[in-house]
PDB file of C-alpha atoms and ligand atoms in Angstrom:
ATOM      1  CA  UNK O   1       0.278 -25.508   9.814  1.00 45.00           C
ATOM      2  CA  UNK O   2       3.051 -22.642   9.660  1.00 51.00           C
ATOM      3  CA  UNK O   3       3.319 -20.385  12.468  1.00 50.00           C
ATOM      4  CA  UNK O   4       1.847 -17.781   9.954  1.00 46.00           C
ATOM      5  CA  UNK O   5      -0.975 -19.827   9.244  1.00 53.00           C
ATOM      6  CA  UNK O   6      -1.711 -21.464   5.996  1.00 58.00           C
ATOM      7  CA  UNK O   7      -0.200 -20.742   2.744  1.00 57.00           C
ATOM      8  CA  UNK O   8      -2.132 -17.820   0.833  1.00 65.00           C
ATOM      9  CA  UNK O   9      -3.148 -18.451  -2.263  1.00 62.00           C
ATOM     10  CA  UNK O  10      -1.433 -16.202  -4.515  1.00 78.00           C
ATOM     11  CA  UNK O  11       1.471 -15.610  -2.256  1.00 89.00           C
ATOM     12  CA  UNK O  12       5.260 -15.544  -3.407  1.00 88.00           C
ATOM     13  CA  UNK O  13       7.225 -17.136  -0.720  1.00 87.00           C
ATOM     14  CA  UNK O  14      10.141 -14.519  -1.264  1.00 95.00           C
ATOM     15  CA  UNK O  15       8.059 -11.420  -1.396  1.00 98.00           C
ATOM     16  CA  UNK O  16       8.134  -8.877   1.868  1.00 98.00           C
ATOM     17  CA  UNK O  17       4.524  -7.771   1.233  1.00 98.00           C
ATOM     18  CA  UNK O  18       3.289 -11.249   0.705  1.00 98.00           C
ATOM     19  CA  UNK O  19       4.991 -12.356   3.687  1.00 97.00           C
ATOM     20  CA  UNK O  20       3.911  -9.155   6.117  1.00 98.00           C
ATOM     21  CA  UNK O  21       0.171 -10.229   4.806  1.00 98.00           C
ATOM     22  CA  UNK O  22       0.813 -14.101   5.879  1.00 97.00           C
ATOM     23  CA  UNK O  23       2.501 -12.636   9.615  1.00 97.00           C
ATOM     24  CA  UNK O  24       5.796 -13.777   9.112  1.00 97.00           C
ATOM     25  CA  UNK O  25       7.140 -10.174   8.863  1.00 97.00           C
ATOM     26  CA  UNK O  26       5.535  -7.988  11.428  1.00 98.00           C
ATOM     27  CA  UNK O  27       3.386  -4.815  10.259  1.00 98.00           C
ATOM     28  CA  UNK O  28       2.087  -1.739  11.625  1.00 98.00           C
ATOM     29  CA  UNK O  29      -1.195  -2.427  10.231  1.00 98.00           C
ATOM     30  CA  UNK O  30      -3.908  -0.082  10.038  1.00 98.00           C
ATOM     31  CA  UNK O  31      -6.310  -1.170   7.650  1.00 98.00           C
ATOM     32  CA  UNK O  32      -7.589  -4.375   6.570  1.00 98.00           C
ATOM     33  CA  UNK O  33      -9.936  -6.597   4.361  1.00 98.00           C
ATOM     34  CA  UNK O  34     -10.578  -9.809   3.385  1.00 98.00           C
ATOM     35  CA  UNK O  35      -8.729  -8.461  -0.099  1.00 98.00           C
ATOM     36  CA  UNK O  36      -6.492  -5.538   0.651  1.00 98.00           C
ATOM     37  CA  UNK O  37      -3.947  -4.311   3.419  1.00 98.00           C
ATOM     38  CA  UNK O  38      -2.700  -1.005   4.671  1.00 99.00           C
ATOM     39  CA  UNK O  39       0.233  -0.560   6.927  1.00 99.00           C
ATOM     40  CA  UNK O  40       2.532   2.251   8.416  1.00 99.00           C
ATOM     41  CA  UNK O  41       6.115   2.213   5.440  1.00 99.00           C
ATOM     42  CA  UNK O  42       9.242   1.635   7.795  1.00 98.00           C
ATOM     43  CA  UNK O  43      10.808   4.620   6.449  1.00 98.00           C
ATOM     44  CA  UNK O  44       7.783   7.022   6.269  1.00 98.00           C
ATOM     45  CA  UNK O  45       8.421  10.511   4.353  1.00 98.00           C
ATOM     46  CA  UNK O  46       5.313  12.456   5.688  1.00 98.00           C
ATOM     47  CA  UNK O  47       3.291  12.664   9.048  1.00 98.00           C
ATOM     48  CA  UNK O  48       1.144   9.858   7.621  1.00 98.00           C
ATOM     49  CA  UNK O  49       3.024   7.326   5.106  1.00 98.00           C
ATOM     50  CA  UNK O  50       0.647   4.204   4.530  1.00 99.00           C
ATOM     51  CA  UNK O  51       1.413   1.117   1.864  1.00 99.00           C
ATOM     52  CA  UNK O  52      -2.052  -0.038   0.735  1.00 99.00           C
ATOM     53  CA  UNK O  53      -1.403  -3.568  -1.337  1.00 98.00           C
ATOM     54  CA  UNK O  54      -3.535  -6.378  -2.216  1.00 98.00           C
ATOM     55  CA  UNK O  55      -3.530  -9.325  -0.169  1.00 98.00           C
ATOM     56  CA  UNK O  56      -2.915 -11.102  -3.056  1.00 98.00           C
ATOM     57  CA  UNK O  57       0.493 -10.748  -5.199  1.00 98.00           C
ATOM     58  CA  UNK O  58       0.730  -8.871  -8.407  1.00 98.00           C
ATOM     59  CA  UNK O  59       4.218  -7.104  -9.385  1.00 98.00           C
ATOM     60  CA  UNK O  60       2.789  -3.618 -10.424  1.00 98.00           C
ATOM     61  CA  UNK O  61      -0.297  -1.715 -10.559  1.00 98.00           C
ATOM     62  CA  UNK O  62      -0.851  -1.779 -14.817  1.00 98.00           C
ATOM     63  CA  UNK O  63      -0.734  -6.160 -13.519  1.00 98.00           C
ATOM     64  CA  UNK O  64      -2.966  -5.602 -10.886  1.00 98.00           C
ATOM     65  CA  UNK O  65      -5.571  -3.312 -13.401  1.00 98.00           C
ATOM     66  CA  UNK O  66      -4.920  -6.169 -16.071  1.00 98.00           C
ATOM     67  CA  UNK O  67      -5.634  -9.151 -13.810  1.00 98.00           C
ATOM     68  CA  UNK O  68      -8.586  -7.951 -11.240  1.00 98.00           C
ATOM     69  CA  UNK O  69      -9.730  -4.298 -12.173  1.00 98.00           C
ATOM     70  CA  UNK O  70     -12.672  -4.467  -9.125  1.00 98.00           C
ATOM     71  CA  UNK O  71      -9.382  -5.587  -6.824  1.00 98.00           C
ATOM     72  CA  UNK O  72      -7.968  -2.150  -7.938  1.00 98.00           C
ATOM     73  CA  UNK O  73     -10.760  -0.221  -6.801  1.00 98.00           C
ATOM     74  CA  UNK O  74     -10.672  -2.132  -3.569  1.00 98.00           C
ATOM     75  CA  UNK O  75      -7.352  -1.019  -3.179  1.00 98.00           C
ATOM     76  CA  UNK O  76      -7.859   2.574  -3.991  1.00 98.00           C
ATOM     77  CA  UNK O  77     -11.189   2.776  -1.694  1.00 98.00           C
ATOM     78  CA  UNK O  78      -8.931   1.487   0.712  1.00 98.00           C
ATOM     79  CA  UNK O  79      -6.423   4.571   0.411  1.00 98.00           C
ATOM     80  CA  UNK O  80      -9.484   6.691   0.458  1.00 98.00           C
ATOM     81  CA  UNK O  81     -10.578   4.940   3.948  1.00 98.00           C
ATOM     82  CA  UNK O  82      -7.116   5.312   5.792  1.00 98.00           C
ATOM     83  CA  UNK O  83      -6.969   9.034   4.977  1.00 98.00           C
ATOM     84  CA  UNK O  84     -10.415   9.756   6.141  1.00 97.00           C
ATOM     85  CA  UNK O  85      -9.471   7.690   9.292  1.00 97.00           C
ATOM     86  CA  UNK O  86      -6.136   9.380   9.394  1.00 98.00           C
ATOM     87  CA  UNK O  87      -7.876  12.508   9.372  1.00 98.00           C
ATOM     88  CA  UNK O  88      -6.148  13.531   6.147  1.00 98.00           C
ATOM     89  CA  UNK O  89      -9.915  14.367   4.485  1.00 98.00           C
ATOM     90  CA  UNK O  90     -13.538  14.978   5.844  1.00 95.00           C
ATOM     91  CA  UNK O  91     -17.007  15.157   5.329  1.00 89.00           C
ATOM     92  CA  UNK O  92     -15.984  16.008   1.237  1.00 95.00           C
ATOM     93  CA  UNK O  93     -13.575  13.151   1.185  1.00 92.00           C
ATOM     94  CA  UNK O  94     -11.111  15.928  -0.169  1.00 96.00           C
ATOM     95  CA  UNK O  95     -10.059  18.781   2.063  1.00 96.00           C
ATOM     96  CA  UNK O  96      -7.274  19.285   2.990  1.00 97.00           C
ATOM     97  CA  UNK O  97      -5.911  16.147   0.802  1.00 98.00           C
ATOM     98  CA  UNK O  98      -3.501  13.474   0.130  1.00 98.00           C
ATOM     99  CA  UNK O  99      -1.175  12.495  -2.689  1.00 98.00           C
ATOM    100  CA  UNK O 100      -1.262   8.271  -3.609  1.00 98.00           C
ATOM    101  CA  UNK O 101       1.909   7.463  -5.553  1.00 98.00           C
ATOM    102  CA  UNK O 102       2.586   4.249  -7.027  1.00 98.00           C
ATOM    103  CA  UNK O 103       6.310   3.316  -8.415  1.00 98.00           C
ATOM    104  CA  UNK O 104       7.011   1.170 -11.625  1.00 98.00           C
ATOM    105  CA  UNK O 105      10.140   0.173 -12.581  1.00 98.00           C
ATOM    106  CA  UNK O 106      13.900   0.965 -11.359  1.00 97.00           C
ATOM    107  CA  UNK O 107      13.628   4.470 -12.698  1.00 97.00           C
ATOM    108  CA  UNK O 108      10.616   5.502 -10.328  1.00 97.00           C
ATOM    109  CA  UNK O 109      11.979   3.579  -7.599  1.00 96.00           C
ATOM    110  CA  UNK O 110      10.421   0.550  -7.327  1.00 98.00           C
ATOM    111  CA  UNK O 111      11.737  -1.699  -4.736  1.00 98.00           C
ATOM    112  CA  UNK O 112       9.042  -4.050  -3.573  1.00 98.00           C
ATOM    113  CA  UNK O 113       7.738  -6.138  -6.440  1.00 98.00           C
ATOM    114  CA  UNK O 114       4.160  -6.224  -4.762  1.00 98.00           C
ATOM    115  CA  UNK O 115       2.403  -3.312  -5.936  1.00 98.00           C
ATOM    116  CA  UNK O 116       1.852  -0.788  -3.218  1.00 98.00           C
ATOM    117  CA  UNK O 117       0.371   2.638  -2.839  1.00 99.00           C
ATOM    118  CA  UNK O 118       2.204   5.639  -1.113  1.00 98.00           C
ATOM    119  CA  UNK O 119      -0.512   7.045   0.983  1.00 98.00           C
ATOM    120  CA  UNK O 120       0.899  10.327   1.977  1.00 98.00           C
ATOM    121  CA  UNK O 121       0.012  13.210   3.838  1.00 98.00           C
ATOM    122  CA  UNK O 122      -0.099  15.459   6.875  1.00 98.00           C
ATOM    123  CA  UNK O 123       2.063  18.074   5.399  1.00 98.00           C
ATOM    124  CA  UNK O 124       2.185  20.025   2.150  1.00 97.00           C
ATOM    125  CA  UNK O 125       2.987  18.119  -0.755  1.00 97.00           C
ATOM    126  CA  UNK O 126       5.437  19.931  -3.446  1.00 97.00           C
ATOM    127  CA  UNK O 127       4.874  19.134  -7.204  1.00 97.00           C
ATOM    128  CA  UNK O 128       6.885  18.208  -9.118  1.00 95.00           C
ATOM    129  CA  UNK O 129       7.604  15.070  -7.037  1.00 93.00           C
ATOM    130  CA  UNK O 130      11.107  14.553  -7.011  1.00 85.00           C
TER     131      UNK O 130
HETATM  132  P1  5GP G 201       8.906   1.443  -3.510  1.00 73.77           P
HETATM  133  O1  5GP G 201      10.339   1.940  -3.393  1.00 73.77           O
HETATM  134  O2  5GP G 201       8.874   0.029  -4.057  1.00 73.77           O
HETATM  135  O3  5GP G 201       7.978   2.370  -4.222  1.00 73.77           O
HETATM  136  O4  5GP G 201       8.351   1.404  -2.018  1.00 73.77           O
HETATM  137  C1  5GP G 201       8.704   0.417  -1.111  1.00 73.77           C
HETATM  138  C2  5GP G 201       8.425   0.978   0.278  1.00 73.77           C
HETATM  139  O5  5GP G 201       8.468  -0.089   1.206  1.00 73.77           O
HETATM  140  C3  5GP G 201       9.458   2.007   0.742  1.00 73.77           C
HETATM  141  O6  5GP G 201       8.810   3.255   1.001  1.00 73.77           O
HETATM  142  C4  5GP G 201      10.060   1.380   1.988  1.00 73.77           C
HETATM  143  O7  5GP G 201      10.334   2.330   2.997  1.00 73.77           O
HETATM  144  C5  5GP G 201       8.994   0.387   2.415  1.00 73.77           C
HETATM  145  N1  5GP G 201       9.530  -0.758   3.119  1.00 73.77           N
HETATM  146  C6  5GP G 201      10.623  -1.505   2.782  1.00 73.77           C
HETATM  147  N2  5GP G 201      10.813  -2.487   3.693  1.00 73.77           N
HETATM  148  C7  5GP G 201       9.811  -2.353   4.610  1.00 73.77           C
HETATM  149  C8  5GP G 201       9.476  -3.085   5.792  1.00 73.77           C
HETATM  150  O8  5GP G 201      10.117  -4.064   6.178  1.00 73.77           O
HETATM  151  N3  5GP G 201       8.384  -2.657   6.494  1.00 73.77           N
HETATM  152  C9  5GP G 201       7.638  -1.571   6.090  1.00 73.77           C
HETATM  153  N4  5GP G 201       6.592  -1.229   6.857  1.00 73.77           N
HETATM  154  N5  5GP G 201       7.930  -0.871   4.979  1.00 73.77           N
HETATM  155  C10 5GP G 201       9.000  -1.261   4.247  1.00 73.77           C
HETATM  156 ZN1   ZN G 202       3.871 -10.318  -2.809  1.00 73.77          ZN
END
């Protein structure tokens, strides 16, 4: 067996998500499921900046919706479960609020070909986004 256990199903050998979900790259995890991960981003742009992926590969988030809609909603309800343990909402699961971005494509930004949600908050949020 690899050091990182055994091969996911699902997982692309090159892919930096796929391979922080497996162990081989390490993670500041702080959130997990059987389906979905959430970890601290390396370069983090608010007080809290957490990627929420699937566990399992899929290159954006209209792939994701296309392939496993309930994995979607996993995903999301995990977003909505590290802010309320980040302390980013209460009791109403709103106040005072978070912003979840998610990039497509070179023009938004996209770098990681896993799709990921930008969990961010702590701080006031300007709109438009940049
Ligand atoms: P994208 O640009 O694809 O929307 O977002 C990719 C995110 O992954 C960026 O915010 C970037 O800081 C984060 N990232 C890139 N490499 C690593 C890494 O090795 N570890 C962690 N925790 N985050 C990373
Ligand atoms: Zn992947």
């Amino acid at each position: 067996m690899r050091a990182g256990g055994p091969i996911r199903v699902g997982a692309v050998s090159d892919c930096l998500f796929c391979r922080m979900v497996a162990g081989d790259v390490p993670a500041d995890v702080v959130h997990q499921t059987d389906r979905v991960f959430a970890f601290r981003d390396i370069n983090p742009q608010a007080p809290t900046h957490v990627l929420v992926i699937p566990k399992e590969h899929h290159p954006t988030v209209a792939a994701l919706a296309a392939a496993d809609p309930g994995l979607l909603g996993a995903v999301v309800g995990a977003a909505q479960t590290v802010a309320v343990q980040e302390g980013l909402v209460g009791d109403d699961g709103v106040e005072p609020g978070y912003r979840v971005v998610t990039n497509t494509g070179p023009q938004a930004g996209q770098t990681v070909h896993h799709v990921h949600l930008h969990l961010l908050g702590g701080r006031r949020l300007s709109w438009p986004p940049g």
